[in-house]
């Protein structure tokens, strides 16, 4: 039992006085779910992950465990408060076992508390028949927890007065805050509502073992009630969701009597504009984490279940790992989103360990926050034991600062710690994308002398240095022919062969071992190379999973995802750029999961309606915008991966996918395919450029 006890000791005085939120907290929180994560984050599944999560996190926020009387519910429309049979599992065994397992490892569980509103039983169409409850304590056997409700507990102007128009007995005070139309808004000025909330929070802590609360939609009731409930229940940790700006959130913190932290939405918005849109100066604006007064109350985050959901405009789509690096170097209490943790456990885990080793806490001092030419930022934060620096954007190309050592680097960032710090438990290697075939890919080129190889990822990260790249040095004989060779750790990769003196090939893209010739004496980039992959590369067989079934008289394709593609959309077009998507705007049509392959990877389907005389010619897949695959030739009933078509939905197929040579397809910043006459900022082969 480790870190939680130092936290409890620091909280001892705060628990009983709530004079101010505890200072210098050095914990890190994990949001242990995402929207519709019913299977992935069942209590029993979270319990099985305790040894993976506990070395890095001190707190884990889990979904509301209350019974919502629904087969599938995220918990935000609770019907019961003392019955904890939810879509994620039951109370008596799985929930309390999960909480106890994490407590044993020193991780406190934070409950998602919804007390702004409540759902009725809904019997005979009633809007207001709340469930009365009584439950004998299991941990505290002498205590009986009782909840009773009347129509006077509902705000009279609930749903703009519509509820009262149906049920005149609704007689609570008018709410003066934000209305929620999905359920009945509770009148927190009611003594009965206040007592019920206190009973509920007592039950969460004393019976179920939660150590604290994430308060949902605190815009819906006055902050004085959060103060009242915290002073009664004495949670070890409390954070409110107030989706708002700096002035409003800081007002709320003050009026809770400084008894609650708040999610740092100002920082979230700044990070989104910087890392998504390139507006790096936004990071210099005030956030909770950058304020000396409010940083101790800041819970920083990159995304959550709401912002990540579907096509939410606030979702971070670019440089996700770089943004996490920035957050983990900031003051405040970081809250890592589960989707990000699952994708980058090695990098995020190593940065958390470094943050803790350097003593970065909620009130650490920011020594440097500077934007740089070319778009990027340098953040330097001093902890109690050492200092961390993160370089993002253009600054990621800078050399290692004097007195520091590199801990982690990736697409658009580098994360450093001062040389005096020894970080224990660092994991070697890099995070893969979950695609076996992407572990490595070698490129072979037949050339009279060693050419230069320039390479970059689809997101624009240079792999072999700035242009003209690096001279190839390794050689290998294949089937009696000598080749220059280079192996990449991941694919797909974009490459150009060149002689360093102006002669280069066109942009090429490889998804697996690929073979070329290159003539450095021919200046025509479209004719000075030949793709000879088919002569040397023999693709393996791919088993089409049973869940990918043939569809009759239907326009359709299947796509097998991986960790980079877990929220898949299809963008489908034909001759003259005719759009075949039902959603004519980027990122296209959201695909549907139909099952998993033999290795447990999700398989998605796109259905384009009845089969007609005209078929699409091209398709690409994207993860709600980014990343995105190359453009693939469309084949109805095709089974695709990020590397292209792997077969058809008729059983075991021989892979016939060839190395993809890019077609110079050009997209605007909305991801839409544009013609040669388009003028403005565009993306071509993963690189941003201006066409004038």
XYZ file of C-alpha atoms in Angstrom:
692
model
C 0.000 0.000 0.000
C 1.834 3.011 -1.293
C 1.075 6.529 -2.366
C -2.526 6.952 -1.184
C -1.476 7.209 2.460
C 0.721 10.228 1.953
C -2.262 11.787 0.200
C -4.546 10.921 3.132
C -2.065 12.420 5.567
C -1.924 15.619 3.555
C -5.694 15.725 3.519
C -6.264 15.092 7.226
C -6.714 18.716 8.213
C -8.592 19.576 5.015
C -11.061 16.764 5.635
C -12.226 18.283 8.849
C -11.914 22.006 8.178
C -12.125 22.357 4.401
C -10.386 25.690 4.818
C -8.723 25.136 1.468
C -8.018 22.356 -0.975
C -4.777 20.503 -0.121
C -1.605 22.099 -1.368
C 1.126 20.571 -3.529
C -0.735 17.385 -4.459
C 1.475 15.237 -6.695
C -0.975 12.546 -7.836
C -2.130 11.685 -11.348
C -5.660 10.563 -12.237
C -6.923 8.213 -14.952
C -10.387 8.583 -16.461
C -11.106 4.866 -16.575
C -13.837 4.885 -19.229
C -15.040 6.521 -22.433
C -18.462 6.870 -24.043
C -20.183 3.496 -24.595
C -17.255 1.598 -23.027
C -19.636 -0.949 -21.497
C -17.601 -4.038 -22.353
C -14.117 -2.579 -22.098
C -14.587 -1.005 -18.663
C -16.832 -3.424 -16.837
C -15.819 -3.536 -13.190
C -14.354 -7.005 -13.636
C -12.263 -5.831 -16.592
C -10.965 -2.806 -14.699
C -10.055 -5.102 -11.815
C -7.987 -7.242 -14.175
C -5.989 -4.136 -15.177
C -4.977 -3.100 -11.656
C -1.344 -4.179 -12.010
C -1.032 -2.235 -15.273
C -2.609 0.946 -13.901
C -1.463 1.137 -10.278
C 2.266 1.832 -10.897
C 1.369 5.134 -12.567
C -1.933 6.470 -11.230
C -3.063 7.554 -7.770
C -6.726 8.086 -8.632
C -9.117 6.523 -11.120
C -12.430 8.105 -12.095
C -15.027 5.491 -13.046
C -18.574 5.767 -14.468
C -21.577 6.438 -12.285
C -22.433 3.071 -10.748
C -26.081 3.858 -9.913
C -28.926 1.842 -11.426
C -30.426 3.731 -14.369
C -33.026 1.073 -15.270
C -31.619 0.776 -18.774
C -29.921 -2.070 -20.572
C -27.176 0.294 -21.730
C -26.524 3.511 -19.853
C -23.482 5.607 -19.084
C -25.088 6.567 -15.768
C -26.027 10.177 -16.399
C -29.775 9.579 -15.965
C -29.852 7.793 -12.594
C -33.110 6.350 -11.285
C -31.713 4.857 -8.055
C -29.016 6.202 -5.729
C -28.605 3.250 -3.350
C -28.948 0.472 -5.944
C -25.631 0.090 -7.774
C -26.403 -2.414 -10.484
C -25.216 -0.592 -13.608
C -24.219 -1.380 -17.175
C -20.693 -1.921 -15.829
C -21.582 -4.550 -13.207
C -23.271 -5.087 -9.860
C -22.485 -3.815 -6.381
C -22.313 -6.853 -4.182
C -19.349 -8.381 -5.907
C -17.800 -6.728 -8.930
C -17.960 -3.040 -7.964
C -16.695 -3.412 -4.396
C -14.080 -5.968 -5.491
C -12.785 -3.495 -8.063
C -12.632 -0.646 -5.535
C -10.904 -2.884 -2.965
C -8.370 -4.194 -5.496
C -7.256 -0.664 -6.380
C -7.238 0.438 -2.752
C -4.878 -2.463 -1.972
C -2.508 -1.083 -4.628
C -2.805 2.475 -3.340
C -5.209 3.842 -5.967
C -8.345 5.686 -4.853
C -11.533 5.336 -6.896
C -13.439 8.509 -7.794
C -17.180 8.101 -8.359
C -19.104 9.973 -11.035
C -21.799 11.730 -8.991
C -24.957 12.988 -10.714
C -27.041 15.059 -8.278
C -28.074 17.958 -10.517
C -30.970 15.901 -11.838
C -32.717 12.589 -11.373
C -34.805 10.296 -13.570
C -38.237 9.022 -12.529
C -39.361 5.419 -12.514
C -41.620 6.438 -15.372
C -44.495 4.171 -14.445
C -47.682 4.917 -16.390
C -45.909 7.780 -18.122
C -45.134 9.694 -14.937
C -42.413 12.345 -15.055
C -42.064 12.720 -11.303
C -42.297 9.306 -9.592
C -38.843 9.167 -8.010
C -37.822 5.883 -6.370
C -37.929 5.901 -2.576
C -35.132 3.708 -1.208
C -34.018 2.125 2.053
C -30.932 -0.022 2.447
C -29.225 -1.539 5.467
C -25.507 -0.929 5.653
C -23.173 -3.820 4.872
C -19.941 -2.218 6.083
C -21.748 -0.155 8.715
C -24.352 -2.674 9.790
C -25.972 -0.368 12.336
C -26.814 2.258 9.713
C -29.924 2.364 7.544
C -29.682 4.617 4.485
C -33.065 6.048 3.496
C -34.155 8.278 0.620
C -37.666 9.639 0.191
C -38.950 12.093 -2.408
C -41.934 14.333 -3.094
C -42.883 16.585 -6.048
C -41.703 19.508 -3.919
C -38.118 18.342 -4.558
C -38.381 19.198 -8.267
C -37.742 22.728 -9.519
C -40.995 24.435 -10.502
C -39.467 25.708 -13.742
C -38.004 22.325 -14.711
C -37.915 22.068 -18.511
C -39.098 25.636 -18.760
C -42.189 24.888 -16.692
C -43.337 21.983 -18.880
C -43.110 19.464 -16.028
C -45.293 21.606 -13.760
C -47.827 22.069 -16.564
C -48.329 18.296 -16.543
C -48.013 17.820 -12.789
C -49.184 20.907 -10.843
C -47.997 19.330 -7.570
C -44.400 20.093 -8.571
C -43.646 22.927 -6.181
C -39.912 23.319 -5.650
C -38.189 26.672 -5.957
C -37.327 27.955 -9.400
C -33.783 27.102 -10.385
C -31.615 30.088 -11.214
C -28.873 28.110 -12.932
C -28.711 25.980 -16.076
C -31.673 23.760 -16.958
C -31.199 20.109 -17.964
C -33.948 18.717 -20.165
C -33.016 15.038 -19.973
C -34.352 14.489 -16.431
C -35.972 16.324 -13.545
C -33.890 19.130 -12.056
C -33.577 18.877 -8.276
C -34.278 21.853 -6.027
C -31.156 21.948 -3.856
C -32.670 24.637 -1.646
C -35.009 21.913 -0.381
C -33.961 20.510 2.998
C -35.142 17.078 1.850
C -32.993 17.174 -1.300
C -30.020 18.273 0.783
C -30.500 15.384 3.216
C -30.901 12.890 0.364
C -27.670 14.128 -1.260
C -25.810 13.802 2.039
C -27.162 10.273 2.512
C -26.166 9.300 -1.030
C -22.614 10.645 -0.681
C -22.228 8.945 2.704
C -23.282 5.677 1.078
C -20.687 6.048 -1.690
C -17.848 6.582 0.759
C -18.813 4.498 3.782
C -20.415 1.510 2.055
C -18.910 1.264 -1.420
C -15.431 2.572 -0.663
C -15.149 5.515 -3.056
C -12.668 8.110 -1.802
C -14.065 11.057 -3.699
C -16.362 12.517 -6.318
C -16.418 13.800 -9.854
C -19.447 16.098 -9.795
C -21.420 16.102 -13.030
C -22.913 19.299 -14.437
C -22.261 21.632 -11.525
C -23.630 24.474 -13.642
C -27.068 23.178 -12.664
C -26.958 24.060 -8.954
C -25.311 26.732 -6.855
C -21.744 26.115 -5.612
C -22.828 26.719 -2.011
C -24.412 23.254 -2.081
C -21.147 21.642 -3.171
C -19.608 23.314 -0.112
C -22.392 21.949 2.080
C -22.112 18.394 0.754
C -18.299 18.287 0.875
C -18.200 19.581 4.421
C -20.616 16.814 5.354
C -19.178 13.864 3.412
C -15.494 14.898 3.647
C -14.292 13.311 0.398
C -10.557 12.963 -0.043
C -10.860 14.342 -3.576
C -13.566 16.271 -5.379
C -13.591 17.787 -8.863
C -16.447 19.600 -10.583
C -17.359 19.573 -14.269
C -18.083 23.179 -15.186
C -17.782 23.476 -18.950
C -16.978 27.166 -19.019
C -14.286 29.839 -19.108
C -11.693 30.959 -16.585
C -13.705 33.648 -14.785
C -16.768 31.455 -14.324
C -14.831 28.414 -13.110
C -12.756 30.397 -10.630
C -15.952 32.013 -9.324
C -17.366 28.530 -8.787
C -14.246 27.323 -6.928
C -14.375 30.326 -4.613
C -18.054 29.787 -3.862
C -17.587 26.119 -3.013
C -15.589 27.497 -0.099
C -12.454 26.203 -1.824
C -13.613 22.634 -1.094
C -13.435 21.364 -4.683
C -11.088 21.311 -7.612
C -12.397 21.878 -11.150
C -11.577 20.531 -14.570
C -9.337 23.023 -16.342
C -11.480 23.704 -19.397
C -9.524 26.889 -20.239
C -6.348 24.813 -20.627
C -8.249 22.136 -22.569
C -9.469 24.762 -25.064
C -5.961 26.245 -25.378
C -4.395 22.843 -26.031
C -7.005 22.055 -28.662
C -6.334 25.297 -30.545
C -2.556 24.882 -30.303
C -2.163 21.206 -31.171
C -5.155 20.920 -33.520
C -5.065 24.277 -35.244
C -1.503 25.539 -34.788
C -2.513 28.575 -32.704
C 0.372 28.162 -30.241
C 0.045 31.618 -28.682
C -3.193 30.397 -27.056
C -1.036 28.466 -24.575
C 0.186 31.761 -23.134
C -3.337 32.719 -22.047
C -4.371 32.196 -18.436
C -5.618 28.801 -17.325
C -6.218 27.381 -13.877
C -2.919 25.483 -14.101
C -0.936 28.601 -14.968
C -2.495 30.733 -12.207
C -0.656 30.884 -8.894
C -4.008 31.194 -7.129
C -5.927 28.406 -8.836
C -3.374 25.848 -10.036
C -3.862 23.730 -6.899
C -7.541 23.415 -7.906
C -6.787 22.592 -11.539
C -7.513 19.110 -12.898
C -5.926 19.212 -16.342
C -7.071 17.014 -19.213
C -6.740 16.576 -22.973
C -10.049 14.841 -23.699
C -12.858 13.183 -21.794
C -15.829 10.968 -22.624
C -17.817 13.968 -23.912
C -15.195 15.804 -25.959
C -13.880 12.589 -27.532
C -17.348 11.382 -28.504
C -18.106 11.119 -32.241
C -17.420 14.370 -34.087
C -17.285 16.708 -31.089
C -15.679 19.971 -32.159
C -13.540 20.099 -28.999
C -11.882 16.718 -29.622
C -8.112 16.745 -29.995
C -7.290 15.253 -33.401
C -3.609 16.005 -33.910
C -0.464 15.361 -31.869
C -2.319 13.566 -29.081
C 0.794 12.191 -27.415
C 2.544 15.570 -27.674
C -0.431 17.212 -25.961
C -0.255 14.651 -23.146
C 3.449 15.430 -22.757
C 2.596 19.113 -22.402
C -0.098 18.366 -19.807
C 2.179 16.071 -17.797
C 4.747 18.854 -17.539
C 2.169 21.377 -16.282
C 1.165 22.102 -12.674
C -2.284 20.953 -11.568
C -3.530 17.367 -11.248
C -3.368 15.634 -14.645
C -6.285 13.411 -15.692
C -5.257 11.052 -18.494
C -8.046 9.851 -20.792
C -8.360 6.056 -21.079
C -8.306 6.064 -24.897
C -4.974 7.894 -24.814
C -3.576 5.584 -22.128
C -4.539 2.465 -24.083
C -2.853 3.858 -27.204
C 0.369 5.132 -25.562
C 0.938 3.269 -22.264
C 4.733 3.187 -22.569
C 5.240 6.871 -23.391
C 2.575 8.232 -21.029
C 3.665 5.879 -18.253
C 7.306 6.919 -18.575
C 6.366 10.609 -18.505
C 4.222 10.107 -15.388
C 7.120 8.376 -13.635
C 9.405 11.240 -14.652
C 6.922 13.855 -13.433
C 6.775 12.151 -10.047
C 10.541 11.630 -9.812
C 11.086 15.344 -10.420
C 8.465 16.247 -7.803
C 6.107 18.088 -10.147
C 2.880 18.765 -8.253
C -0.283 20.831 -8.433
C 1.559 24.016 -7.451
C 4.900 23.646 -9.175
C 6.459 26.745 -10.656
C 6.427 27.353 -14.415
C 9.880 28.756 -15.238
C 9.391 29.087 -18.993
C 6.360 29.045 -21.282
C 7.511 30.321 -24.642
C 6.171 29.926 -28.162
C 8.751 29.581 -30.931
C 9.078 30.524 -34.564
C 7.601 27.968 -36.921
C 4.851 27.010 -34.484
C 5.566 25.317 -31.202
C 6.140 25.783 -27.502
C 8.767 25.263 -24.800
C 7.488 24.533 -21.296
C 9.838 24.303 -18.311
C 8.445 23.396 -14.875
C 10.370 23.145 -11.631
C 9.481 20.407 -9.154
C 10.590 19.793 -5.591
C 13.410 17.487 -6.736
C 14.163 18.403 -10.329
C 12.902 20.083 -13.477
C 11.117 18.862 -16.597
C 11.108 20.460 -20.034
C 8.847 19.637 -22.943
C 9.442 20.845 -26.502
C 6.391 20.686 -28.781
C 5.864 21.521 -32.441
C 8.821 23.194 -34.128
C 10.717 23.179 -30.829
C 10.862 19.370 -31.027
C 13.687 19.761 -33.553
C 15.825 21.677 -31.033
C 18.825 20.021 -29.395
C 18.774 18.680 -25.834
C 18.982 21.563 -23.312
C 22.168 21.737 -21.239
C 21.823 19.856 -17.963
C 18.914 17.714 -19.181
C 18.422 14.231 -20.601
C 15.789 12.943 -22.994
C 13.124 10.662 -21.496
C 10.615 10.359 -24.321
C 10.056 11.638 -27.841
C 7.457 11.182 -30.529
C 5.446 12.915 -33.193
C 6.052 16.618 -32.555
C 7.487 16.544 -29.019
C 10.429 15.739 -26.750
C 10.215 15.327 -22.967
C 13.300 15.986 -20.795
C 14.260 15.845 -17.123
C 17.199 17.418 -15.339
C 20.330 15.269 -15.105
C 20.166 15.017 -11.302
C 16.995 12.889 -11.479
C 17.034 9.099 -11.692
C 13.700 7.748 -12.895
C 12.961 4.203 -11.763
C 10.676 1.838 -13.633
C 11.005 3.289 -17.125
C 9.789 0.859 -19.775
C 11.944 0.357 -22.892
C 10.664 0.483 -26.444
C 7.911 2.410 -28.171
C 4.148 2.096 -28.314
C 3.025 0.131 -31.355
C -0.304 0.726 -33.053
C -1.515 -2.801 -32.483
C -0.906 -3.856 -36.092
C 1.371 -6.893 -36.343
C 2.434 -6.107 -39.880
C 3.417 -2.581 -38.883
C 6.192 -3.655 -36.514
C 8.673 -2.952 -39.284
C 8.905 -2.510 -43.032
C 12.091 -2.487 -45.105
C 12.644 -0.510 -48.264
C 15.128 -1.850 -50.842
C 16.492 0.173 -53.758
C 18.759 -0.865 -56.619
C 21.087 2.032 -57.470
C 24.649 2.493 -58.775
C 25.663 4.370 -55.611
C 24.152 4.933 -52.192
C 21.167 7.292 -52.544
C 19.746 9.546 -49.867
C 16.498 8.426 -48.289
C 14.036 11.043 -47.028
C 11.101 9.704 -44.980
C 8.118 11.011 -43.052
C 4.974 9.697 -41.395
C 1.433 10.482 -42.519
C 1.312 13.137 -39.784
C 4.431 14.859 -41.129
C 7.061 13.639 -38.646
C 10.503 13.447 -40.300
C 12.106 10.069 -39.661
C 15.597 10.477 -41.155
C 16.262 14.143 -40.613
C 15.530 17.196 -42.705
C 15.779 17.169 -46.484
C 17.546 15.427 -48.211
C 17.373 12.827 -45.433
C 20.151 10.322 -44.729
C 22.472 8.413 -47.007
C 21.650 4.708 -47.129
C 24.469 2.523 -45.793
C 23.102 -1.002 -45.326
C 23.093 -3.456 -48.223
C 21.511 -6.861 -48.783
C 21.436 -9.386 -51.607
C 17.953 -10.607 -52.512
C 17.517 -13.302 -55.178
C 20.946 -12.553 -56.572
C 20.441 -8.768 -56.737
C 22.242 -6.258 -54.506
C 20.065 -3.589 -52.869
C 20.566 -0.652 -50.576
C 18.258 -1.241 -47.608
C 16.665 0.614 -44.711
C 14.211 -0.768 -42.129
C 11.531 1.395 -40.521
C 10.095 0.583 -37.096
C 6.531 1.239 -38.277
C 4.541 1.533 -41.474
C 2.998 3.007 -43.543
C 5.812 5.448 -44.297
C 6.248 8.049 -47.044
C 9.648 8.116 -48.771
C 11.657 9.858 -51.498
C 14.938 8.616 -52.995
C 17.298 11.411 -54.063
C 20.948 12.064 -54.881
C 21.282 15.120 -52.636
C 21.850 17.318 -55.670
C 18.339 17.961 -56.929
C 17.399 14.623 -58.503
C 14.591 12.872 -56.660
C 11.744 10.430 -57.129
C 8.098 11.233 -56.708
C 6.586 10.797 -53.252
C 6.154 7.097 -52.505
C 4.296 5.297 -49.737
C 5.187 1.863 -48.409
C 3.082 -0.373 -46.204
C 5.331 -3.459 -46.116
C 8.693 -4.606 -47.512
C 9.047 -2.797 -50.854
C 11.566 -2.859 -53.724
C 12.538 -0.140 -56.194
C 15.114 0.903 -58.745
C 16.396 4.509 -58.840
C 18.355 6.243 -61.617
C 20.079 9.316 -60.113
C 21.048 10.563 -63.604
C 17.409 11.006 -64.671
C 15.920 14.277 -63.414
C 12.311 13.298 -64.222
C 10.928 12.246 -60.841
C 8.086 10.317 -62.436
C 10.270 8.081 -64.617
C 13.549 7.757 -62.682
C 12.289 4.936 -60.461
C 10.502 1.629 -60.896
C 8.419 -0.240 -58.351
C 9.591 -3.868 -58.597
C 8.008 -5.063 -55.351
C 5.951 -7.743 -57.083
C 9.170 -9.489 -58.206
C 10.549 -9.863 -54.675
C 7.752 -9.578 -52.117
C 5.305 -12.408 -51.478
C 2.403 -11.319 -49.266
C 0.973 -13.759 -46.781
C -2.568 -14.981 -46.430
C -5.239 -13.080 -44.564
C -8.152 -14.801 -42.883
C -11.383 -12.907 -43.367
C -13.194 -13.075 -39.988
C -16.636 -14.629 -39.807
C -18.190 -11.323 -38.747
C -17.402 -9.873 -42.203
C -20.284 -11.370 -44.146
C -21.254 -10.882 -47.810
C -24.206 -8.487 -48.248
C -26.685 -8.923 -51.086
C -27.392 -6.035 -53.482
C -25.540 -3.705 -51.126
C -22.711 -1.216 -51.553
C -20.314 -2.081 -48.717
C -16.741 -2.642 -47.509
C -15.139 -3.847 -44.286
C -12.194 -2.334 -42.425
C -10.150 -3.932 -39.672
C -9.033 -1.343 -37.174
C -6.139 -1.107 -34.737
C -5.175 1.254 -31.920
C -4.865 4.161 -34.362
C -8.293 3.426 -35.837
C -10.790 2.909 -33.037
C -13.462 5.398 -34.172
C -13.535 4.744 -37.893
C -15.135 6.805 -40.661
C -15.158 6.130 -44.409
C -14.663 8.773 -47.108
C -15.854 7.367 -50.432
C -15.823 8.999 -53.856
C -16.031 8.237 -57.569
C -15.588 9.801 -60.980
C -15.576 13.597 -61.075
C -15.162 13.516 -57.293
C -18.729 12.349 -56.743
C -19.228 11.833 -53.014
C -20.839 8.496 -52.103
C -21.060 9.258 -48.375
C -24.384 9.864 -46.693
C -22.578 12.513 -44.662
C -21.249 14.780 -47.403
C -18.893 16.569 -45.005
C -15.534 15.329 -43.770
C -14.800 12.898 -42.124
C -17.585 11.076 -43.997
C -19.722 8.215 -42.740
C -19.232 6.733 -39.290
C -18.663 2.990 -39.660
C -20.278 0.321 -37.502
C -18.447 -2.383 -35.535
C -19.650 -5.828 -36.586
C -17.266 -7.965 -34.518
C -13.618 -8.823 -34.045
C -10.967 -10.771 -35.916
C -9.038 -13.733 -34.519
C -6.698 -11.385 -32.595
C -9.488 -9.360 -31.016
C -9.188 -6.340 -33.314
C -12.383 -4.495 -34.242
C -13.906 -5.041 -37.678
C -16.038 -2.214 -39.092
C -18.494 -2.044 -41.982
C -19.481 0.809 -44.301
C -22.834 0.484 -46.045
C -23.537 2.835 -48.911
C -27.055 1.827 -49.806
C -28.390 -0.310 -52.637
C -25.969 -1.395 -55.314
C -26.415 0.787 -58.404
C -24.952 1.028 -61.872
C -22.284 3.510 -60.762
C -19.674 2.402 -58.241
C -17.174 4.439 -56.230
C -13.601 4.420 -57.480
C -11.764 5.314 -54.269
C -12.048 5.032 -50.514
C -10.008 6.079 -47.510
C -10.549 5.402 -43.825
C -9.905 7.815 -40.972
C -10.190 7.950 -37.202
C -12.841 10.661 -36.944
C -10.593 12.833 -39.096
C -7.065 11.823 -38.194
C -5.064 9.748 -38.768
C -6.205 8.656 -42.188
C -5.131 5.945 -44.592
C -3.851 6.468 -48.107
C -6.370 6.557 -50.959
C -7.335 2.995 -51.889
C -9.069 1.678 -54.987
C -12.669 0.834 -54.065
C -13.861 -2.734 -54.502
C -17.337 -3.663 -53.375
C -17.214 -6.265 -50.605
C -13.516 -5.558 -50.052
C -11.823 -6.291 -46.722
C -9.350 -3.499 -45.895
C -6.769 -2.640 -43.276
C -4.668 0.503 -42.933
C -2.438 -1.011 -45.638
C -5.135 -1.376 -48.272
C -7.395 -4.138 -49.541
C -6.463 -7.504 -48.099
C -9.115 -9.631 -49.799
C -12.862 -10.056 -50.265
C -15.492 -11.301 -47.855
C -15.541 -14.859 -49.192
C -13.138 -16.622 -46.831
C -9.349 -16.999 -46.975
C -7.855 -14.738 -49.620
C -4.380 -14.281 -51.003
C -3.340 -10.717 -50.377
C -2.982 -8.873 -53.659
C -2.338 -5.431 -52.245
C 0.635 -3.793 -53.927
C 2.833 -1.058 -52.583
C 0.868 2.148 -52.784
C 2.378 4.837 -54.952
C 0.787 8.115 -54.037
C -1.376 9.857 -56.583
C -0.801 13.381 -55.264
C -4.373 13.476 -53.968
C -4.893 16.904 -52.402
C -7.227 17.840 -49.529
C -8.259 21.126 -47.983
C -8.051 21.652 -44.224
C -11.544 20.156 -43.862
C -10.270 16.906 -45.352
C -12.174 17.317 -48.623
C -10.604 16.216 -51.911
C -9.902 19.260 -54.115
C -9.052 19.681 -57.784
C -5.858 21.013 -59.320
C -7.382 24.481 -59.601
C -7.823 24.869 -55.835
C -5.907 27.717 -54.196
C -5.027 27.943 -50.503
C -3.609 25.763 -47.710
C -3.822 22.067 -48.574
C -2.546 18.704 -47.338
C -0.804 16.427 -49.826
C 0.835 13.152 -48.796
C 0.578 14.113 -45.151
C 2.357 17.460 -45.670
C 0.806 20.909 -45.379
C 1.547 23.309 -48.226
C 0.203 26.468 -49.854
C -1.009 26.492 -53.479
C -1.049 30.025 -54.843
